[in-house]
Amino acid sequence: MKRSVKKRFKWTCGAALVVLAAMAARGDSSQPAKVGQAAPDFTAPDSFGQRHHLLDYRGKFVVLEWHNNGCPFTRKHYESGNMERLQKEWTAKGVIWLTVISSAPGKQGYVTPSQENDYLAKMDATPTAALLDPSGQLGRLYDAKTTPDMYVINPQGVLIYTGAIDNRPTADQADIQGAENYVSEALTNAMAGLPVRTPVTRPYGCSVKYGN
Amino acid sequence: MRWAATIRPRRHLFIKGSVRPRKGEGQPQTAAGEGEPWAREARGDGAVMQWMKARVREFVKRRRRWAYYTLALLLAGCAIATAAWTAPPVTQAAFVRAPHLDVTLLAMVTARDGTGQDGHRTIWLGLRFQPEAGWHIYWRNPGDSGAPPMVKWELPPGWTAGELEWPVPERLGTAPIVDYGYSNDMMLLTPVRANGPSTGGAAGQVAASVEWTVCSEVCLEGKARLSVSTPAPGSAAEQEKVLAGALARLPKPMPAAWRAHVEDTGSEFVLTVVTGRGESKATFFPETPEQVENDASQEIQSLRDGMRLRLRKSNGLLKPMGTLAGVLEIGGKGYEIHAPVRRQTGGRGER
């Protein structure tokens, strides 16, 4: 009797573990994006029409950057060249950098694929891809609040950083010099096998311009 | 508020006005220098003719210079006139009309804050923000987006400014983005300890460099430097009235008879406040970001002697907290709350 209970317990536990593992691997979309847990999986098209599946990037670091080209906080980092520099630096080190635009049609920052490609060329911005999310589905999945709102996912698919790009929550380009960049810090530490020093910060900037 | 409604002219208007004519001034000097045609023609003439021509040349040159000087003066005059027309000269207070937002710096010396025994005197500086209808600025914890205004004071030597004091904010927006801020006329206050008798009471020039984010659907950045001299002119009674109005909108310390505590259920903070009477309406504004989900609705449960408010914990909260701090708006008034957090025992908490 006792043994059978034990056995049943083992089975139940085992089954639960399998389910949990499966959920983690899938990045179950009902779970919110939370640091220390599996990053929710997604598939989204980029400005060239190519589809990106998060799961395909397992084994690599992935950065998600929420973007709105009309937001003064986003412009601070683009017009100063800071964001472009970060994109170049980290993609050169094998990081997948996905810029995400969740502005709904008619709202600030909404772009068509060709408008986005023109913008990328004009700014000499070289993320791995710019994902277009006019429905806001991807934004809501990650609970993206601001532009820029930054996420770092490790090669195991676990979210290791969410929040602001740096510790100067202003729209002033002069504040970039000397700021502590949380994204670079997370990537540097994680690549060195160290824990991320500041895994969560309050993202700053304009609200993401979701549709109603 | 006569003493508050004066405007400091924008300095760049003057710079633009005076630079332009000066640029033009340099050109005629080269054009009217050792002019080749003049020189060549003069060579064959007699001495008198040469002298006359030289005088004529000088006269024209001087005339031209005068013309430029006059033009420069005229332009500068126009610039001053334009500036004066849009902004009457100021002495005592400062006001800026920025896109979608008016900002005013006020200095308030009231009878109540008279010179203390140590010879120092408290004055209040107020920064009044008046957003256009449909626009808003932000609280010190702005919530899901935005940024609070930032102020740098320039005070006479020996004066010290206290912390900024913020009126009770409003919840702005709807899920998934909820912010804390102000969509109406509001005033930030700062008490300043001014040097006493040696400087003749609280006399001095005070300036504030202010930066802000003003948003509706989109956001705009703004900055201004405002200045005011103290003591501000105008009646003390009038200043007292304005100050009293602004002070009334600041949150008060929680009354000593009240009790507040928080139960951490794993997914929620349940804030219980005992006020002595049944409360049916309350809003909590967290002091620190990433503790409470801003966009989650705050469900209230009325108690016989207070209320209970359910606050969803933030996904970004990674460590247990000892105290939940913030402003609780209840019965139309704001109170500073510092509630100890207890982990719920025996519950189905996360860990």
XYZ file of C-alpha atoms in Angstrom:
563
model
C 0.000 0.000 0.000
C 2.665 2.352 1.118
C 4.770 1.460 -1.884
C 1.943 2.059 -4.328
C 1.308 5.503 -2.851
C 4.976 6.271 -3.196
C 4.939 5.008 -6.768
C 1.872 7.052 -7.606
C 3.546 10.101 -6.044
C 6.633 9.488 -8.158
C 4.490 9.221 -11.284
C 2.561 12.371 -10.513
C 5.751 14.266 -9.809
C 7.354 12.940 -12.951
C 4.378 13.881 -15.076
C 4.244 17.339 -13.538
C 7.961 17.812 -14.239
C 7.550 16.758 -17.856
C 4.646 19.179 -18.283
C 6.631 21.953 -16.613
C 9.668 21.281 -18.793
C 7.483 21.279 -21.894
C 5.931 24.568 -20.824
C 9.355 26.063 -20.190
C 10.619 24.869 -23.566
C 7.591 26.296 -25.324
C 7.775 29.463 -23.289
C 4.118 29.066 -22.488
C 2.458 32.218 -23.661
C 0.071 32.371 -20.721
C 3.064 33.020 -18.455
C 4.272 36.608 -18.293
C 7.829 37.452 -19.200
C 9.698 37.226 -15.916
C 13.399 37.369 -15.198
C 14.785 33.960 -14.269
C 12.105 32.151 -16.250
C 11.823 30.979 -19.840
C 11.308 33.859 -22.244
C 7.896 33.501 -23.938
C 8.325 32.072 -27.431
C 7.123 33.952 -30.474
C 7.231 34.095 -34.234
C 7.139 37.514 -35.884
C 7.878 38.972 -39.324
C 10.659 41.490 -39.904
C 10.763 44.505 -42.231
C 11.994 42.276 -45.076
C 9.128 39.818 -44.638
C 11.301 37.158 -43.083
C 9.839 35.372 -40.052
C 11.809 35.034 -36.824
C 11.125 32.273 -34.345
C 12.686 32.812 -30.923
C 13.238 29.079 -30.483
C 15.512 29.079 -33.544
C 17.926 31.291 -31.645
C 18.438 28.856 -28.797
C 22.183 28.730 -28.144
C 22.595 32.452 -28.687
C 21.998 35.542 -26.631
C 18.977 37.511 -27.845
C 18.276 41.185 -27.189
C 14.760 42.610 -27.693
C 14.600 46.390 -28.077
C 11.192 48.107 -28.190
C 11.325 50.994 -30.629
C 9.388 54.084 -31.754
C 11.251 56.450 -34.081
C 9.185 59.476 -32.962
C 9.695 59.047 -29.220
C 12.199 61.535 -27.757
C 13.703 58.842 -25.511
C 14.275 56.522 -28.485
C 15.635 59.420 -30.522
C 18.103 60.194 -27.741
C 19.725 56.802 -28.286
C 19.461 56.748 -32.103
C 20.373 60.333 -32.977
C 23.414 60.133 -30.714
C 24.416 56.860 -32.412
C 24.354 55.031 -29.071
C 21.850 52.356 -30.071
C 23.499 51.769 -33.446
C 26.863 51.375 -31.673
C 25.399 48.831 -29.241
C 23.779 46.898 -32.093
C 27.070 46.731 -33.992
C 29.104 45.827 -30.929
C 26.866 42.995 -29.742
C 25.832 41.479 -33.078
C 29.576 41.308 -33.871
C 29.882 39.158 -30.747
C 27.174 36.783 -31.997
C 24.178 38.318 -30.221
C 20.817 38.304 -32.037
C 19.460 41.851 -31.730
C 15.765 42.213 -32.532
C 14.274 45.687 -32.677
C 10.509 45.455 -32.126
C 7.961 48.039 -33.262
C 4.574 47.588 -31.580
C 3.012 50.934 -32.602
C -0.472 50.371 -33.994
C -1.408 51.790 -37.419
C -2.133 55.501 -37.107
C -0.110 55.820 -33.904
C 3.292 57.397 -33.390
C 6.132 55.143 -34.519
C 4.023 52.938 -36.791
C 5.980 52.122 -39.943
C 5.445 50.114 -43.087
C 8.194 47.620 -43.962
C 9.724 49.966 -46.549
C 9.593 52.949 -44.188
C 11.439 50.913 -41.581
C 14.062 49.813 -44.101
C 14.588 53.447 -45.126
C 14.948 54.387 -41.468
C 17.477 51.630 -40.778
C 19.510 52.725 -43.803
C 19.327 56.391 -42.859
C 20.397 55.768 -39.258
C 22.948 53.109 -40.295
C 21.252 50.888 -37.723
C 22.130 47.215 -38.007
C 20.035 45.105 -35.665
C 19.757 41.463 -36.712
C 16.190 42.353 -37.710
C 13.437 44.886 -37.073
C 10.270 42.999 -36.137
C 6.960 44.595 -37.076
C 4.258 44.022 -34.478
C 1.417 46.424 -35.365
C -1.107 44.202 -33.553
C 0.915 44.594 -30.356
C 0.778 40.848 -29.765
C 4.506 40.497 -29.159
C 4.585 43.658 -27.067
C 1.786 42.426 -24.841
C 3.354 38.970 -24.575
C 6.468 40.587 -23.076
C 4.455 43.286 -21.319
C 6.629 45.899 -23.032
C 5.795 49.282 -21.539
C 8.104 51.864 -23.005
C 10.376 52.759 -25.855
C 13.078 51.817 -25.341
C 12.220 48.761 -23.182
C 15.035 46.196 -23.253
C 15.081 42.413 -22.733
C 18.057 40.050 -22.693
C 17.562 36.299 -23.181
C 20.410 33.832 -22.554
C 21.373 30.883 -24.810
C 19.179 28.572 -22.688
C 16.149 30.729 -23.507
C 15.907 32.232 -20.023
C 15.128 35.910 -19.567
C 18.089 37.436 -17.708
C 17.356 41.156 -17.945
C 14.304 43.389 -18.363
C 14.034 47.138 -18.107
C 15.779 50.364 -19.011
C 18.679 50.669 -21.406
C 20.698 52.626 -18.827
C 20.495 54.423 -15.513
C 19.759 57.907 -16.888
C 15.998 58.106 -17.454
C 16.036 61.255 -19.570
C 15.661 62.214 -23.217
C 18.876 64.234 -23.128
C 21.715 62.971 -25.334
C 24.220 64.545 -22.939
C 23.221 61.902 -20.374
C 24.545 58.989 -22.446
C 28.175 59.741 -21.642
C 29.010 58.073 -18.347
C 25.668 56.266 -18.007
C 25.635 52.704 -16.751
C 24.326 50.609 -19.650
C 22.316 47.743 -18.166
C 22.080 45.781 -21.424
C 25.834 45.749 -21.995
C 26.393 44.896 -18.364
C 23.953 41.957 -18.511
C 25.530 40.614 -21.708
C 29.111 41.098 -20.476
C 28.451 39.366 -17.154
C 26.373 36.538 -18.606
C 28.974 35.827 -21.310
C 31.618 35.623 -18.583
C 29.432 33.173 -16.675
C 28.694 35.717 -13.962
C 25.292 36.620 -12.571
C 23.657 39.755 -13.957
C 24.182 42.485 -11.378
C 20.930 44.379 -12.010
C 18.438 41.935 -13.556
C 15.363 44.225 -13.376
C 15.028 47.982 -13.674
C 12.116 50.258 -14.435
C 12.063 50.821 -18.190
C 11.926 54.491 -19.025
C 10.600 56.356 -22.042
C 7.395 56.916 -23.962
C 4.577 54.432 -23.591
C 4.362 51.771 -26.276
C 1.673 53.001 -28.676
C -0.572 49.946 -28.641
C -3.851 49.874 -30.522
C -7.090 49.825 -28.604
C -1.393 86.571 -8.791
C 0.204 89.738 -10.067
C 3.573 88.786 -8.612
C 3.607 85.541 -10.527
C 2.435 86.503 -13.950
C 5.518 88.208 -15.296
C 7.726 86.805 -17.979
C 11.446 86.665 -18.518
C 12.321 87.328 -22.140
C 14.058 84.485 -23.938
C 17.699 85.356 -24.249
C 18.228 83.716 -27.655
C 15.982 86.313 -29.282
C 18.597 88.941 -28.523
C 21.464 86.840 -29.716
C 19.833 86.113 -33.047
C 18.943 89.767 -33.540
C 22.408 91.082 -32.853
C 24.409 88.435 -34.692
C 22.825 88.954 -38.073
C 23.809 92.603 -38.681
C 27.296 91.975 -37.357
C 27.845 89.331 -40.002
C 26.910 91.797 -42.737
C 29.151 94.418 -41.265
C 32.316 92.546 -42.154
C 31.602 92.339 -45.860
C 31.687 96.000 -46.982
C 35.127 96.474 -45.460
C 36.698 94.220 -48.049
C 34.477 95.530 -50.857
C 35.266 99.157 -50.103
C 38.953 98.604 -49.240
C 41.730 99.525 -51.662
C 39.206 99.500 -54.504
C 41.136 98.836 -57.718
C 39.110 101.095 -60.124
C 39.375 104.067 -57.791
C 43.092 103.707 -57.291
C 43.841 103.369 -60.987
C 41.748 106.384 -61.955
C 43.271 108.569 -59.261
C 46.810 108.006 -60.522
C 46.660 110.532 -63.410
C 44.858 113.318 -61.485
C 46.221 116.416 -59.738
C 46.830 116.596 -55.998
C 43.652 118.558 -55.251
C 41.538 116.216 -57.305
C 43.218 113.274 -55.603
C 42.557 114.783 -52.166
C 38.903 115.431 -53.062
C 38.448 111.960 -54.412
C 40.007 110.537 -51.280
C 37.599 112.570 -49.135
C 34.639 111.421 -51.251
C 35.838 107.838 -50.954
C 36.163 108.176 -47.208
C 32.753 109.793 -46.999
C 31.125 106.960 -48.935
C 32.992 104.399 -46.838
C 31.904 106.109 -43.637
C 28.344 106.439 -44.925
C 28.281 102.765 -45.704
C 29.611 101.903 -42.284
C 27.005 104.168 -40.764
C 24.338 102.489 -42.848
C 25.371 99.138 -41.453
C 25.521 100.456 -37.926
C 22.044 101.910 -38.344
C 20.759 98.660 -39.772
C 22.310 96.736 -36.902
C 20.728 99.070 -34.386
C 17.403 98.863 -36.155
C 17.467 95.056 -36.140
C 18.522 94.917 -32.508
C 15.751 97.357 -31.705
C 13.243 95.197 -33.545
C 14.434 92.129 -31.658
C 14.092 93.906 -28.331
C 10.696 95.240 -29.297
C 9.506 91.774 -30.351
C 10.839 90.225 -27.158
C 9.287 92.956 -25.072
C 5.992 92.578 -26.860
C 5.779 88.840 -26.279
C 7.337 89.082 -22.837
C 7.044 92.120 -20.632
C 10.220 92.729 -18.621
C 10.427 90.812 -15.434
C 11.833 91.271 -12.147
C 10.210 89.149 -9.546
C 8.919 85.881 -10.923
C 9.234 83.724 -13.908
C 6.871 82.106 -16.300
C 7.452 80.022 -19.398
C 4.877 79.120 -21.988
C 6.229 75.897 -23.464
C 4.407 73.665 -25.951
C 1.412 72.162 -24.118
C 2.681 73.288 -20.725
C 3.013 76.518 -18.732
C 5.593 76.624 -15.951
C 5.824 79.282 -13.256
C 8.357 79.720 -10.473
C 6.981 81.260 -7.290
C 8.647 82.350 -4.091
C 6.384 82.487 -1.097
C 7.326 84.053 2.156
C 4.554 83.862 4.635
C 4.001 85.296 8.046
C 3.873 81.781 9.410
C 7.402 80.993 8.299
C 8.931 84.049 9.902
C 12.518 84.263 11.005
C 13.381 81.462 13.375
C 15.351 81.779 16.573
C 18.562 80.807 14.798
C 18.238 83.812 12.492
C 17.276 81.660 9.514
C 14.066 81.926 7.672
C 12.021 79.426 5.697
C 10.625 80.410 2.380
C 8.738 78.148 0.006
C 9.585 77.836 -3.649
C 6.809 76.587 -5.859
C 7.005 75.290 -9.400
C 3.590 75.456 -10.901
C 2.897 73.254 -13.939
C -0.217 73.869 -15.997
C -0.608 71.272 -18.721
C -2.880 71.958 -21.664
C -6.131 69.958 -21.661
C -5.406 66.366 -22.680
C -1.723 66.573 -21.672
C -0.033 65.445 -18.476
C 3.245 65.407 -16.585
C 4.490 62.773 -14.140
C 4.783 61.947 -10.450
C 8.150 61.050 -8.889
C 7.347 57.388 -9.641
C 5.882 57.904 -13.108
C 4.475 54.375 -13.357
C 4.730 52.439 -16.604
C 6.100 55.213 -18.823
C 7.191 58.822 -18.801
C 9.584 60.688 -16.554
C 9.143 63.080 -13.630
C 10.173 66.725 -13.960
C 13.692 67.417 -12.739
C 14.744 70.579 -10.958
C 18.158 72.040 -10.225
C 18.116 74.997 -7.840
C 20.527 77.896 -7.899
C 20.376 79.584 -4.517
C 22.278 82.406 -2.862
C 25.291 81.196 -0.840
C 24.325 79.630 2.444
C 20.751 78.825 1.430
C 19.674 75.206 1.414
C 16.750 73.630 -0.413
C 14.795 70.755 1.061
C 13.323 67.829 -0.859
C 10.702 68.375 -3.536
C 7.230 67.765 -2.199
C 4.752 66.264 -4.664
C 0.980 66.612 -4.620
C -1.146 63.472 -4.669
C -1.037 62.152 -8.272
C -3.708 60.566 -10.481
C -3.785 57.224 -12.256
C -3.507 57.942 -15.982
C -4.179 55.632 -18.917
C -5.501 52.111 -19.166
C -3.946 48.648 -19.230
C -1.418 47.644 -20.373
C 0.094 51.054 -19.575
C -0.895 52.987 -16.476
C 1.080 56.021 -15.360
C 1.050 58.235 -12.263
C 0.959 61.952 -12.916
C -0.951 65.169 -13.218
C -3.350 66.233 -15.946
C -4.303 69.458 -14.144
C -2.738 72.529 -12.619
C -0.272 71.358 -9.932
C 2.547 72.754 -7.824
C 5.780 71.167 -6.652
C 6.960 72.715 -3.391
C 10.353 73.013 -1.775
C 11.062 74.570 1.588
C 14.245 76.644 1.536
C 16.259 77.689 4.562
C 17.386 81.198 3.834
C 20.143 83.095 5.565
C 18.826 85.471 8.147
C 19.475 89.043 9.154
C 22.901 89.339 7.505
C 21.254 89.359 4.089
C 18.303 91.398 5.179
C 15.803 88.654 5.791
C 15.208 86.363 2.850
C 16.422 88.618 0.081
C 18.127 86.963 -2.834
C 17.835 85.746 -6.376
C 16.659 82.185 -6.843
C 16.755 80.259 -10.107
C 15.499 76.853 -11.170
C 16.622 74.846 -14.183
C 13.676 72.613 -14.969
C 13.408 69.699 -17.379
C 10.146 67.901 -18.039
C 8.345 65.359 -20.164
C 4.823 66.347 -21.165
C 2.678 63.728 -22.876
C -0.713 63.132 -24.353
C -0.698 60.334 -26.904
C 2.880 61.394 -27.702
C 5.579 62.917 -25.518
C 7.563 66.137 -25.753
C 10.625 67.172 -23.819
C 11.034 70.651 -22.464
C 13.428 72.668 -20.395
C 13.594 76.186 -19.015
C 15.519 78.304 -16.578
C 13.269 80.401 -14.403
C 14.284 82.935 -11.831
C 12.670 84.935 -9.113
C 13.915 87.306 -6.465
C 12.833 87.060 -2.876
C 11.065 88.330 -0.970
C 8.456 88.223 -3.682
C 6.377 91.362 -4.039
C 2.671 91.224 -3.506
C 0.729 90.782 -0.350
C 1.751 88.129 2.136
C -1.899 87.168 2.483
C -2.122 86.383 -1.208
C 1.050 84.301 -1.093
C -0.186 82.537 1.989
C -3.392 81.622 0.190
C -1.553 80.167 -2.816
C 0.846 78.277 -0.570
C -1.982 76.933 1.578
C -3.734 75.683 -1.553
C -0.587 73.897 -2.722
C 0.201 72.465 0.721
C -3.332 71.093 0.974
C -2.689 68.929 -2.072
C 0.394 67.273 -0.568
C -0.072 63.883 1.077
C -0.088 63.983 4.869
C 1.644 61.577 7.213
C -0.665 58.710 8.106
C -2.671 59.625 11.236
C -1.183 58.032 14.363
C -4.425 56.227 15.129
C -4.435 54.398 11.823
C -2.910 50.975 11.298
C -1.545 49.629 8.012
C -0.041 46.292 7.105
C 0.494 44.186 4.017
C -0.032 40.473 3.509
C 2.170 38.966 0.779
C 0.148 36.152 -0.782
C 2.762 35.290 -3.387
C 1.022 36.949 -6.295
C -0.514 39.898 -4.473
C 0.114 42.444 -1.767
C -3.047 42.811 0.278
C -2.899 46.207 1.955
C -5.141 46.563 4.988
C -5.617 50.021 6.481
C -7.612 50.597 9.641
C -8.913 54.153 9.654
C -11.735 53.794 12.134
C -14.528 53.880 9.574
C -15.675 51.965 6.537
C -13.864 53.056 3.380
C -15.219 52.335 -0.076
C -12.800 54.160 -2.349
C -9.007 54.123 -2.300
C -6.045 54.248 -4.679
C -2.484 53.276 -3.855
C 0.511 54.901 -5.549
C 3.698 52.872 -4.986
C 6.781 54.865 -4.031
C 9.176 52.477 -5.746
C 8.841 51.161 -9.298
C 8.768 47.433 -10.032
C 7.006 46.416 -6.813
C 3.359 46.633 -7.866
C 1.923 46.072 -11.357
C 0.804 49.574 -12.249
C -1.772 48.494 -14.810
C -3.556 45.986 -12.570
C -6.866 47.178 -11.158
C -6.828 47.706 -7.383
C -9.740 45.788 -5.955
C -11.096 47.282 -2.745
C -12.902 45.467 0.024
C -14.661 47.729 2.491
C -14.161 46.794 6.139
C -16.133 47.930 9.141
C -13.211 50.061 10.328
C -11.168 50.574 7.175
C -10.470 48.828 3.896
C -8.433 46.181 2.151
C -6.802 46.791 -1.228
C -5.478 44.002 -3.477
C -2.363 45.007 -5.410
C -0.871 42.647 -7.976
C 2.856 42.130 -7.392
C 5.160 43.237 -10.165
C 6.783 40.635 -12.393
C 9.953 42.580 -11.832
C 9.932 42.037 -8.077
C 12.572 39.409 -7.437
C 13.245 39.759 -3.712
C 10.887 39.777 -0.737
C 10.147 43.225 0.670
C 10.024 44.356 4.271
C 7.939 47.473 3.773
C 5.551 48.683 1.125
C 5.745 52.454 0.848
C 3.626 54.847 -1.123
C 0.767 57.296 -1.099
C -2.746 56.102 -0.337
C -5.567 58.270 -1.571
C -8.603 57.689 0.523
C -11.686 59.855 0.888
C -10.175 62.385 -1.509
C -7.032 62.899 0.599
C -3.525 61.476 0.324
C -1.536 59.831 3.117
C 2.046 58.597 3.241
C 1.937 54.872 3.962
C 4.792 52.672 5.189
C 3.222 49.289 5.751
C 5.181 46.281 7.058
C 4.905 43.257 4.750
C 4.129 39.829 6.213
C 4.492 36.655 4.197
C 1.263 34.712 4.327
C 1.970 31.463 6.158
C 0.326 28.192 5.222
C -1.030 29.792 2.078
C -0.357 28.700 -1.463
C 2.273 31.365 -1.918
C 4.884 30.996 -4.590
C 7.588 29.913 -2.228
